[in-house]
Amino acid sequence: MSETAQKTTPLYQEHVQRGAKIIPFGGWLMPVQYTSIIEEHQAVRNNVGIFDISHMGQLLVSGPAAAEWLNTMLTNNIDKLEIGQGHYTFLLNERGGIVDDLIVYRIEGQMFLLVVNAARTDEDFAWLNRHRAKDVGLKNRSADFGGVAIQGPRMVELFRALFGKDSDPPGRNRIVDLPFDGTSVSVARTGYTGEDGVEVFFRAGDAAKFWNAALEKGKAFGIKPCGLGARDTLRLEVCYPLNGSDLSPERNPIEAGLGFFVDLTKPNFIGREVVSKMKENGSPENLVAFRMQAKGPPPRPHYPVFDKDERVGEVTSGTLSPSLNYGIGMAYVSAPHAKIGTRIDIEIRGQKFPATIEKKPLYKKS
Amino acid sequence: MNVPDDLLYTETHEWIRREGENVRVGITDHAQSELTDVVYVELPKMDRQVNAREAIAVVESVKAASDIYAPAKGTVVEVNKALEADPGLLNREPFGEGWIFVLKIDNPDDLKQLKDAAAYRQQIG
């Protein structure tokens, strides 16, 4: 894809002005880092960081049949959601494969906001539209909204500096509308870093105003603007899956170890049969977390996984963990080798390096 | 971006310093700034015979692994072991302590293929 065909977020000029390194990502030109992935990673672990997440898609589903219909399209049970509450869920194909992983919020009794992966937005919309039931409204509002994630242990302090000293962020997985500098923004207590954090959505025209205000007020708390590089190392340390790497239409939530977000007590949703069978019979392969046992090259996606001379799987995500300072990753490995503590080898440029399968998450706050 | 006048350069962002029959090789300031946060360096084996433009070392950042190429035909006679313990040397001192290997080159004429500082500056804009 040529650069001219890539989309830009309403914060693109801000990134360029601050000297971010820009890369194409899922059809978007996004900052991969500003100064250093490791520095940005540490800012989020120790203080607070802000990420542009405007590339993520926002789909609105509404109408009297919206909840009932969404329950046939998504794996988690939408009836569990009160107004202002969200949860993690999957959109599956008929084979039980993951079209997308997303967060759905009930923002009104009969209105739902789906926050989906950037690269999948159009596909999700087309899929949902094709299966749309009567009395269900569906809109792709992605171009109208921008968003940022504010993540890190000092998030609450920054939140109060932005929204008033007596204000509190919403509870975990809750979303609220708040006034901000003459406009209104939606704040959700969610994130993709393993730290306390919020994701803030606003009209595209308000993006620069909010971004710059957060960076200005955040100075007192050691804020750093962060790119996709740090976003990836942060999420991998806590084993949050990345769509397109750890999740794909060829993998279902059971194999990915995410059956918790699939409600098999629901009588029917797309992909249910396959997922239900796999849950009963066990999956032939599992997504596991692993760590390298010795100093060496960091693991990367697509490196083969071995048990002695037998190839037993493939790495889907890998990096040098900035918090732990050793190589970490996730891989699909055949079930007999997926137990915690199993010793495996990762093959890197023809040479095998020892690793062990570890409990998720790989990183826990001490 | 620092591009010293007394060095030669490759299209693939290695710098080359002539030292008699040998050349010392590293990556440029521009390259280290593009890679950022080098976390691992795989050095070439000592005494390895290499061809021009052959990938003989690997520099890994948090994000990706990048090949480092031999600038000319020759033999590896020295490698920078310090990079194994402190790969960040590549970021901090790309033209100094962050050198990667030394080649004894077969034919000094091979170096005529390389860029001078002005040409490399033009390449990186």
Short mmCIF file of C-alpha atoms in Angstrom, two decimals:
data_model
loop_
_atom_site.label_atom_id
_atom_site.label_comp_id
_atom_site.label_asym_id
_atom_site.label_seq_id
_atom_site.Cartn_x
_atom_site.Cartn_y
_atom_site.Cartn_z
CA MET A 1 0.00 0.00 0.00
CA SER A 2 1.42 3.41 -0.89
CA GLU A 3 1.68 6.07 1.78
CA THR A 4 -0.88 8.21 0.00
CA ALA A 5 -3.46 5.46 0.43
CA GLN A 6 -2.89 5.36 4.21
CA LYS A 7 -5.33 7.09 6.52
CA THR A 8 -4.27 9.59 9.16
CA THR A 9 -5.85 10.23 12.56
CA PRO A 10 -6.93 13.72 13.69
CA LEU A 11 -3.73 13.73 15.79
CA TYR A 12 -1.36 13.01 12.90
CA GLN A 13 0.01 16.58 12.71
CA GLU A 14 0.61 16.58 16.48
CA HIS A 15 2.71 13.41 16.14
CA VAL A 16 4.74 14.82 13.26
CA GLN A 17 5.31 18.11 15.12
CA ARG A 18 6.56 16.25 18.19
CA GLY A 19 9.03 14.34 16.03
CA ALA A 20 7.39 10.90 16.25
CA LYS A 21 8.60 8.17 13.95
CA ILE A 22 5.63 7.28 11.75
CA ILE A 23 4.90 3.84 10.30
CA PRO A 24 2.01 2.31 8.36
CA PHE A 25 -0.16 0.13 10.63
CA GLY A 26 -3.39 -1.55 9.53
CA GLY A 27 -3.97 1.03 6.81
CA TRP A 28 -3.08 3.98 9.07
CA LEU A 29 -0.03 6.19 9.47
CA MET A 30 0.69 5.92 13.19
CA PRO A 31 3.50 6.92 15.57
CA VAL A 32 5.58 3.85 16.46
CA GLN A 33 7.63 5.88 18.96
CA TYR A 34 8.55 9.42 19.93
CA THR A 35 11.93 9.07 21.62
CA SER A 36 12.44 5.45 22.64
CA ILE A 37 10.16 2.45 23.00
CA ILE A 38 11.86 1.50 26.27
CA GLU A 39 11.50 5.02 27.75
CA GLU A 40 7.85 5.21 26.74
CA HIS A 41 7.23 1.73 28.15
CA GLN A 42 8.79 2.74 31.49
CA ALA A 43 6.76 5.97 31.59
CA VAL A 44 3.57 3.88 31.49
CA ARG A 45 4.80 1.36 34.07
CA ASN A 46 6.07 4.05 36.47
CA ASN A 47 4.12 7.27 35.77
CA VAL A 48 1.68 7.82 32.93
CA GLY A 49 1.67 7.72 29.13
CA ILE A 50 -0.75 8.80 26.43
CA PHE A 51 -1.43 6.93 23.18
CA ASP A 52 -3.37 7.96 20.10
CA ILE A 53 -6.03 5.29 19.56
CA SER A 54 -8.05 7.28 17.04
CA HIS A 55 -7.43 4.60 14.42
CA MET A 56 -9.66 2.19 16.33
CA GLY A 57 -13.15 1.78 14.92
CA GLN A 58 -16.42 2.83 16.57
CA LEU A 59 -19.60 1.07 15.48
CA LEU A 60 -22.99 2.03 16.90
CA VAL A 61 -25.73 -0.57 17.15
CA SER A 62 -29.20 0.57 18.18
CA GLY A 63 -32.87 -0.31 18.21
CA PRO A 64 -35.34 -2.45 20.11
CA ALA A 65 -33.79 -5.69 18.79
CA ALA A 66 -30.17 -4.55 19.19
CA ALA A 67 -29.32 -6.52 22.36
CA GLU A 68 -30.95 -9.73 21.20
CA TRP A 69 -29.24 -9.49 17.82
CA LEU A 70 -25.80 -8.66 19.24
CA ASN A 71 -26.11 -11.76 21.41
CA THR A 72 -26.22 -13.82 18.23
CA MET A 73 -23.18 -12.01 16.77
CA LEU A 74 -20.86 -11.74 19.81
CA THR A 75 -19.59 -14.44 22.17
CA ASN A 76 -20.00 -12.74 25.55
CA ASN A 77 -23.47 -12.23 27.00
CA ILE A 78 -24.72 -8.70 26.37
CA ASP A 79 -27.54 -9.16 28.90
CA LYS A 80 -24.88 -8.88 31.62
CA LEU A 81 -24.25 -5.24 30.70
CA GLU A 82 -25.91 -2.42 32.57
CA ILE A 83 -26.10 1.03 31.03
CA GLY A 84 -22.58 2.51 31.08
CA GLN A 85 -20.85 -0.86 31.32
CA GLY A 86 -18.67 -2.68 28.77
CA HIS A 87 -16.92 -6.00 28.33
CA TYR A 88 -14.42 -7.81 26.13
CA THR A 89 -15.96 -10.09 23.51
CA PHE A 90 -15.37 -11.77 20.14
CA LEU A 91 -16.92 -11.59 16.71
CA LEU A 92 -16.57 -15.09 15.22
CA ASN A 93 -17.03 -16.57 11.77
CA GLU A 94 -19.02 -19.78 11.15
CA ARG A 95 -15.88 -21.86 11.77
CA GLY A 96 -15.54 -20.29 15.20
CA GLY A 97 -12.51 -18.29 13.97
CA ILE A 98 -11.93 -14.82 15.36
CA VAL A 99 -12.99 -12.05 12.98
CA ASP A 100 -12.23 -9.49 15.68
CA ASP A 101 -11.86 -8.99 19.41
CA LEU A 102 -13.51 -5.87 20.75
CA ILE A 103 -15.10 -4.09 23.66
CA VAL A 104 -18.86 -3.53 23.57
CA TYR A 105 -20.47 -0.92 25.83
CA ARG A 106 -24.17 -0.49 26.56
CA ILE A 107 -24.36 3.30 26.34
CA GLU A 108 -28.16 3.50 26.47
CA GLY A 109 -30.81 0.88 27.09
CA GLN A 110 -31.03 0.07 23.40
CA MET A 111 -27.76 1.52 22.12
CA PHE A 112 -24.37 -0.17 22.02
CA LEU A 113 -20.89 1.11 21.17
CA LEU A 114 -18.44 -1.40 19.70
CA VAL A 115 -14.77 -0.35 19.82
CA VAL A 116 -12.99 -2.53 17.27
CA ASN A 117 -9.50 -3.01 15.84
CA ALA A 118 -8.47 -0.43 13.24
CA ALA A 119 -7.52 -2.91 10.54
CA ARG A 120 -10.79 -4.84 10.98
CA THR A 121 -13.27 -1.95 11.14
CA ASP A 122 -14.52 -2.16 7.55
CA GLU A 123 -14.59 -5.96 7.63
CA ASP A 124 -16.52 -5.98 10.95
CA PHE A 125 -18.99 -3.46 9.63
CA ALA A 126 -19.56 -5.43 6.41
CA TRP A 127 -19.94 -8.69 8.38
CA LEU A 128 -22.42 -7.18 10.85
CA ASN A 129 -24.33 -5.42 8.08
CA ARG A 130 -24.64 -8.65 6.11
CA HIS A 131 -26.14 -10.40 9.15
CA ARG A 132 -28.19 -7.46 10.35
CA ALA A 133 -31.65 -8.25 11.72
CA LYS A 134 -34.84 -6.25 11.39
CA ASP A 135 -35.16 -3.29 13.78
CA VAL A 136 -31.42 -3.01 14.26
CA GLY A 137 -29.59 0.17 13.33
CA LEU A 138 -25.87 -0.06 12.49
CA LYS A 139 -23.56 2.87 11.89
CA ASN A 140 -19.82 3.14 11.34
CA ARG A 141 -18.86 6.30 13.26
CA SER A 142 -15.12 5.69 13.13
CA ALA A 143 -14.32 8.80 11.06
CA ASP A 144 -16.28 11.05 13.45
CA PHE A 145 -14.34 10.13 16.60
CA GLY A 146 -10.80 10.38 17.85
CA GLY A 147 -9.50 8.75 20.98
CA VAL A 148 -6.55 8.49 23.35
CA ALA A 149 -5.53 5.97 25.98
CA ILE A 150 -4.10 7.44 29.19
CA GLN A 151 -2.34 4.64 31.07
CA GLY A 152 -0.16 4.31 34.13
CA PRO A 153 -0.19 4.50 37.93
CA ARG A 154 -0.52 8.32 37.87
CA MET A 155 -3.57 8.27 35.59
CA VAL A 156 -5.99 9.20 38.39
CA GLU A 157 -3.97 12.30 39.27
CA LEU A 158 -3.94 13.38 35.63
CA PHE A 159 -7.65 12.61 35.33
CA ARG A 160 -8.38 14.99 38.22
CA ALA A 161 -6.12 17.67 36.72
CA LEU A 162 -8.16 17.42 33.51
CA PHE A 163 -11.69 16.93 34.82
CA GLY A 164 -11.65 18.59 38.23
CA LYS A 165 -9.99 17.78 41.52
CA ASP A 166 -13.08 16.18 43.01
CA SER A 167 -13.83 14.00 40.00
CA ASP A 168 -13.19 10.28 39.80
CA PRO A 169 -12.71 8.12 36.72
CA PRO A 170 -15.50 5.60 36.08
CA GLY A 171 -15.21 2.12 37.60
CA ARG A 172 -13.48 -0.70 35.76
CA ASN A 173 -15.01 -1.31 32.30
CA ARG A 174 -17.48 1.55 32.83
CA ILE A 175 -17.96 4.44 30.42
CA VAL A 176 -19.26 7.95 31.22
CA ASP A 177 -19.74 11.21 29.33
CA LEU A 178 -17.96 14.15 30.92
CA PRO A 179 -17.80 17.85 30.09
CA PHE A 180 -14.39 19.03 28.98
CA ASP A 181 -13.44 22.58 27.98
CA GLY A 182 -16.73 23.46 26.31
CA THR A 183 -17.24 20.05 24.75
CA SER A 184 -18.17 16.53 25.88
CA VAL A 185 -15.96 13.44 25.91
CA SER A 186 -16.58 9.77 26.74
CA VAL A 187 -14.25 8.22 29.29
CA ALA A 188 -13.93 4.45 29.74
CA ARG A 189 -11.85 2.70 32.44
CA THR A 190 -10.14 0.34 30.03
CA GLY A 191 -6.74 -0.19 28.47
CA TYR A 192 -4.22 -2.46 26.81
CA THR A 193 -1.16 -2.07 29.02
CA GLY A 194 -1.80 -3.89 32.30
CA GLU A 195 -1.76 -0.55 34.14
CA ASP A 196 -4.67 1.40 35.54
CA GLY A 197 -5.94 3.60 32.74
CA VAL A 198 -8.71 5.23 30.80
CA GLU A 199 -9.59 5.49 27.14
CA VAL A 200 -11.11 8.82 26.15
CA PHE A 201 -13.18 9.29 23.00
CA PHE A 202 -14.07 12.69 21.54
CA ARG A 203 -15.26 14.28 18.33
CA ALA A 204 -12.44 14.31 15.75
CA GLY A 205 -12.41 18.12 15.82
CA ASP A 206 -11.63 18.10 19.56
CA ALA A 207 -8.72 15.66 19.28
CA ALA A 208 -5.81 18.13 19.22
CA LYS A 209 -7.33 20.17 22.05
CA PHE A 210 -7.66 17.17 24.34
CA TRP A 211 -4.28 15.68 23.40
CA ASN A 212 -2.40 18.91 24.07
CA ALA A 213 -4.26 19.57 27.32
CA ALA A 214 -3.43 16.08 28.60
CA LEU A 215 0.24 16.47 27.70
CA GLU A 216 0.40 19.92 29.30
CA LYS A 217 -1.33 18.90 32.55
CA GLY A 218 0.52 15.58 32.50
CA LYS A 219 3.95 17.21 32.72
CA ALA A 220 3.59 17.36 36.50
CA PHE A 221 3.14 13.56 36.54
CA GLY A 222 5.95 12.67 34.13
CA ILE A 223 3.71 11.98 31.14
CA LYS A 224 5.17 10.82 27.82
CA PRO A 225 3.44 10.54 24.47
CA CYS A 226 3.77 6.87 23.51
CA GLY A 227 3.74 5.03 20.21
CA LEU A 228 2.65 1.63 18.98
CA GLY A 229 6.05 0.16 19.89
CA ALA A 230 5.51 0.65 23.63
CA ARG A 231 1.85 -0.33 23.26
CA ASP A 232 3.04 -3.68 21.92
CA THR A 233 5.69 -4.38 24.59
CA LEU A 234 3.27 -3.33 27.38
CA ARG A 235 0.44 -5.54 26.18
CA LEU A 236 2.71 -8.51 25.55
CA GLU A 237 4.14 -8.44 29.09
CA VAL A 238 0.60 -8.90 30.41
CA CYS A 239 -0.31 -11.36 27.61
CA TYR A 240 -3.12 -9.38 26.03
CA PRO A 241 -3.58 -10.85 22.55
CA LEU A 242 -2.98 -8.81 19.40
CA ASN A 243 -5.42 -9.37 16.59
CA GLY A 244 -3.64 -10.36 13.40
CA SER A 245 -0.74 -11.87 15.38
CA ASP A 246 -2.10 -13.97 18.27
CA LEU A 247 -5.70 -14.03 17.03
CA SER A 248 -6.91 -14.69 13.50
CA PRO A 249 -9.89 -16.10 11.58
CA GLU A 250 -8.07 -19.46 11.72
CA ARG A 251 -7.99 -19.49 15.53
CA ASN A 252 -10.89 -19.66 17.97
CA PRO A 253 -11.14 -18.28 21.52
CA ILE A 254 -10.68 -21.72 23.13
CA GLU A 255 -7.30 -22.28 21.44
CA ALA A 256 -6.36 -18.73 22.41
CA GLY A 257 -7.15 -19.50 26.07
CA LEU A 258 -9.89 -16.86 26.13
CA GLY A 259 -12.93 -19.08 26.68
CA PHE A 260 -13.86 -16.88 29.65
CA PHE A 261 -15.26 -14.34 27.18
CA VAL A 262 -17.45 -16.90 25.44
CA ASP A 263 -20.83 -17.61 27.05
CA LEU A 264 -21.77 -21.11 25.92
CA THR A 265 -25.00 -20.94 27.93
CA LYS A 266 -26.34 -18.68 25.19
CA PRO A 267 -28.43 -20.86 22.85
CA ASN A 268 -26.99 -19.51 19.65
CA PHE A 269 -24.33 -17.21 18.24
CA ILE A 270 -22.24 -17.48 15.11
CA GLY A 271 -19.41 -19.96 15.66
CA ARG A 272 -21.01 -21.50 18.78
CA GLU A 273 -21.06 -25.08 17.51
CA VAL A 274 -17.35 -25.24 16.69
CA VAL A 275 -16.30 -23.48 19.88
CA SER A 276 -18.55 -25.66 22.02
CA LYS A 277 -17.15 -28.86 20.47
CA MET A 278 -13.58 -27.71 20.97
CA LYS A 279 -14.27 -26.86 24.57
CA GLU A 280 -15.63 -30.40 25.10
CA ASN A 281 -12.91 -32.24 23.22
CA GLY A 282 -10.01 -29.98 24.07
CA SER A 283 -8.04 -27.93 21.56
CA PRO A 284 -5.16 -29.53 19.63
CA GLU A 285 -3.08 -26.37 20.10
CA ASN A 286 -2.99 -23.66 22.75
CA LEU A 287 -1.76 -20.10 22.87
CA VAL A 288 0.87 -20.07 25.62
CA ALA A 289 3.20 -17.49 27.12
CA PHE A 290 6.90 -18.24 27.33
CA ARG A 291 10.16 -16.70 28.48
CA MET A 292 13.69 -17.19 27.18
CA GLN A 293 15.98 -18.93 29.66
CA ALA A 294 19.26 -17.28 28.70
CA LYS A 295 20.58 -14.07 27.22
CA GLY A 296 20.11 -14.18 23.47
CA PRO A 297 18.19 -12.74 20.58
CA PRO A 298 14.58 -11.76 21.34
CA PRO A 299 11.89 -14.10 20.01
CA ARG A 300 9.84 -12.83 17.04
CA PRO A 301 6.59 -13.82 15.29
CA HIS A 302 6.83 -16.95 13.10
CA TYR A 303 9.92 -18.43 14.78
CA PRO A 304 9.42 -22.21 15.10
CA VAL A 305 8.98 -23.83 18.53
CA PHE A 306 10.66 -27.20 19.19
CA ASP A 307 10.61 -29.93 21.78
CA LYS A 308 14.00 -31.53 21.11
CA ASP A 309 13.80 -32.42 17.39
CA GLU A 310 10.05 -32.22 17.06
CA ARG A 311 8.50 -29.01 15.82
CA VAL A 312 5.56 -28.35 18.19
CA GLY A 313 4.44 -24.81 17.37
CA GLU A 314 5.10 -21.28 16.22
CA VAL A 315 5.68 -17.93 17.92
CA THR A 316 2.94 -15.33 17.31
CA SER A 317 4.35 -12.41 19.37
CA GLY A 318 7.77 -11.79 20.83
CA THR A 319 10.05 -9.08 22.12
CA LEU A 320 12.65 -8.23 24.70
CA SER A 321 10.58 -7.32 27.75
CA PRO A 322 11.61 -3.84 28.91
CA SER A 323 10.27 -4.51 32.44
CA LEU A 324 11.77 -7.98 32.88
CA ASN A 325 14.83 -7.58 30.66
CA TYR A 326 14.58 -11.00 29.04
CA GLY A 327 12.96 -12.31 25.89
CA ILE A 328 9.24 -13.08 26.15
CA GLY A 329 6.53 -14.13 23.76
CA MET A 330 3.39 -16.05 22.99
CA ALA A 331 3.11 -19.09 20.75
CA TYR A 332 0.63 -21.69 19.62
CA VAL A 333 1.99 -25.08 20.68
CA SER A 334 0.45 -28.54 20.50
CA ALA A 335 -1.56 -29.37 23.62
CA PRO A 336 0.82 -31.99 25.11
CA HIS A 337 3.56 -29.30 25.19
CA ALA A 338 1.37 -26.47 26.43
CA LYS A 339 1.68 -27.12 30.18
CA ILE A 340 3.19 -24.46 32.39
CA GLY A 341 6.83 -25.23 33.14
CA THR A 342 7.39 -27.20 29.91
CA ARG A 343 10.84 -26.65 28.44
CA ILE A 344 10.84 -25.73 24.76
CA ASP A 345 13.32 -24.36 22.25
CA ILE A 346 12.78 -21.35 20.03
CA GLU A 347 14.63 -21.61 16.73
CA ILE A 348 16.21 -18.30 15.76
CA ARG A 349 18.17 -18.13 12.50
CA GLY A 350 18.80 -21.86 12.55
CA GLN A 351 19.92 -22.02 16.17
CA LYS A 352 17.86 -23.26 19.13
CA PHE A 353 17.48 -21.18 22.29
CA PRO A 354 15.91 -22.63 25.47
CA ALA A 355 12.64 -21.22 26.82
CA THR A 356 9.95 -22.27 29.30
CA ILE A 357 6.20 -22.01 29.16
CA GLU A 358 5.01 -19.63 31.85
CA LYS A 359 1.81 -18.64 33.58
CA LYS A 360 -0.01 -15.61 32.11
CA PRO A 361 0.53 -12.73 32.67
CA LEU A 362 4.32 -12.75 32.29
CA TYR A 363 4.61 -9.44 34.13
CA LYS A 364 2.85 -8.62 37.40
CA LYS A 365 3.11 -5.41 39.35
CA SER A 366 5.17 -5.99 42.45
CA MET B 1 22.57 13.59 11.71
CA ASN B 2 26.30 12.93 12.11
CA VAL B 3 28.05 11.69 8.91
CA PRO B 4 31.85 11.88 9.43
CA ASP B 5 33.78 12.97 6.33
CA ASP B 6 36.62 10.50 6.79
CA LEU B 7 34.47 7.35 6.44
CA LEU B 8 33.00 5.38 3.54
CA TYR B 9 29.38 4.25 3.49
CA THR B 10 27.08 1.60 2.02
CA GLU B 11 23.57 1.93 0.72
CA THR B 12 22.55 -0.35 3.63
CA HIS B 13 23.82 2.14 6.25
CA GLU B 14 27.12 0.56 7.30
CA TRP B 15 30.15 2.84 7.76
CA ILE B 16 33.66 1.68 6.82
CA ARG B 17 36.96 2.97 8.20
CA ARG B 18 40.19 2.01 6.41
CA GLU B 19 42.90 0.73 8.76
CA GLY B 20 45.77 -0.44 6.51
CA GLU B 21 44.77 -3.81 5.01
CA ASN B 22 41.67 -3.95 7.19
CA VAL B 23 38.37 -2.13 7.41
CA ARG B 24 36.41 -1.48 10.59
CA VAL B 25 32.63 -1.62 10.12
CA GLY B 26 29.66 -0.32 12.07
CA ILE B 27 26.25 1.19 11.44
CA THR B 28 25.66 4.89 10.90
CA ASP B 29 24.12 7.39 13.28
CA HIS B 30 21.14 7.53 10.91
CA ALA B 31 20.75 3.72 11.07
CA GLN B 32 20.93 3.55 14.87
CA SER B 33 18.39 6.37 15.12
CA GLU B 34 16.02 4.51 12.77
CA LEU B 35 16.46 1.21 14.67
CA THR B 36 16.48 2.78 18.16
CA ASP B 37 16.99 0.87 21.41
CA VAL B 38 19.30 -1.88 20.15
CA VAL B 39 18.80 -4.83 22.52
CA TYR B 40 20.84 -7.58 20.88
CA VAL B 41 23.75 -7.89 18.45
CA GLU B 42 24.67 -11.16 16.76
CA LEU B 43 28.35 -10.89 15.78
CA PRO B 44 29.93 -12.72 12.84
CA LYS B 45 32.17 -15.72 13.57
CA MET B 46 35.90 -15.02 13.67
CA ASP B 47 37.84 -16.09 10.54
CA ARG B 48 34.66 -16.32 8.51
CA GLN B 49 35.18 -15.72 4.79
CA VAL B 50 32.58 -13.27 3.54
CA ASN B 51 31.49 -11.82 0.23
CA ALA B 52 30.54 -8.23 -0.47
CA ARG B 53 26.89 -7.55 0.43
CA GLU B 54 26.62 -10.82 2.37
CA ALA B 55 24.53 -10.60 5.57
CA ILE B 56 26.99 -11.50 8.35
CA ALA B 57 25.64 -9.89 11.55
CA VAL B 58 22.25 -9.04 13.02
CA VAL B 59 21.24 -6.00 15.03
CA GLU B 60 17.96 -6.32 16.94
CA SER B 61 15.89 -3.49 18.34
CA VAL B 62 12.78 -3.93 20.48
CA LYS B 63 10.74 -3.96 17.28
CA ALA B 64 12.74 -5.83 14.67
CA ALA B 65 15.86 -7.71 13.56
CA SER B 66 18.05 -6.09 10.85
CA ASP B 67 20.86 -7.69 8.85
CA ILE B 68 24.28 -6.08 8.70
CA TYR B 69 26.20 -6.63 5.44
CA ALA B 70 29.88 -7.07 4.64
CA PRO B 71 31.00 -4.06 2.60
CA ALA B 72 33.64 -6.07 0.66
CA LYS B 73 35.02 -9.59 0.16
CA GLY B 74 37.37 -10.62 2.94
CA THR B 75 37.87 -12.38 6.28
CA VAL B 76 36.52 -11.46 9.72
CA VAL B 77 39.55 -10.75 11.92
CA GLU B 78 37.99 -8.94 14.89
CA VAL B 79 34.52 -8.68 16.44
CA ASN B 80 33.31 -6.25 19.10
CA LYS B 81 32.54 -8.53 22.07
CA ALA B 82 31.59 -5.48 24.15
CA LEU B 83 28.32 -5.32 22.20
CA GLU B 84 27.22 -8.64 23.68
CA ALA B 85 27.14 -7.18 27.17
CA ASP B 86 26.11 -3.66 26.15
CA PRO B 87 24.26 -3.52 22.81
CA GLY B 88 23.26 0.08 23.62
CA LEU B 89 26.82 1.11 22.61
CA LEU B 90 25.48 1.01 19.06
CA ASN B 91 23.00 3.77 19.92
CA ARG B 92 25.34 5.84 22.07
CA GLU B 93 28.56 5.68 20.02
CA PRO B 94 27.75 4.38 16.54
CA PHE B 95 31.06 5.60 15.05
CA GLY B 96 33.21 4.79 18.09
CA GLU B 97 32.85 2.04 20.71
CA GLY B 98 29.82 0.74 18.85
CA TRP B 99 31.81 -0.68 15.91
CA ILE B 100 30.75 -4.24 14.99
CA PHE B 101 33.56 -6.11 13.18
CA VAL B 102 36.88 -5.75 11.35
CA LEU B 103 37.46 -7.33 7.93
CA LYS B 104 40.77 -8.10 6.27
CA ILE B 105 39.79 -7.30 2.72
CA ASP B 106 40.95 -9.28 -0.32
CA ASN B 107 41.07 -6.40 -2.77
CA PRO B 108 41.23 -2.72 -1.77
CA ASP B 109 39.72 -1.81 -5.15
CA ASP B 110 36.39 -3.18 -3.84
CA LEU B 111 36.13 -0.10 -1.64
CA LYS B 112 35.76 2.08 -4.75
CA GLN B 113 32.16 0.83 -4.97
CA LEU B 114 31.32 2.52 -1.68
CA LYS B 115 29.85 5.97 -1.10
CA ASP B 116 31.70 8.95 0.31
CA ALA B 117 30.14 11.09 3.04
CA ALA B 118 28.58 13.54 0.56
CA ALA B 119 26.86 10.75 -1.39
CA TYR B 120 25.61 9.10 1.81
CA ARG B 121 24.29 12.41 3.12
CA GLN B 122 22.36 12.77 -0.10
CA GLN B 123 20.96 9.24 0.27
CA ILE B 124 19.54 9.82 3.73
CA GLY B 125 18.24 13.26 2.80
#
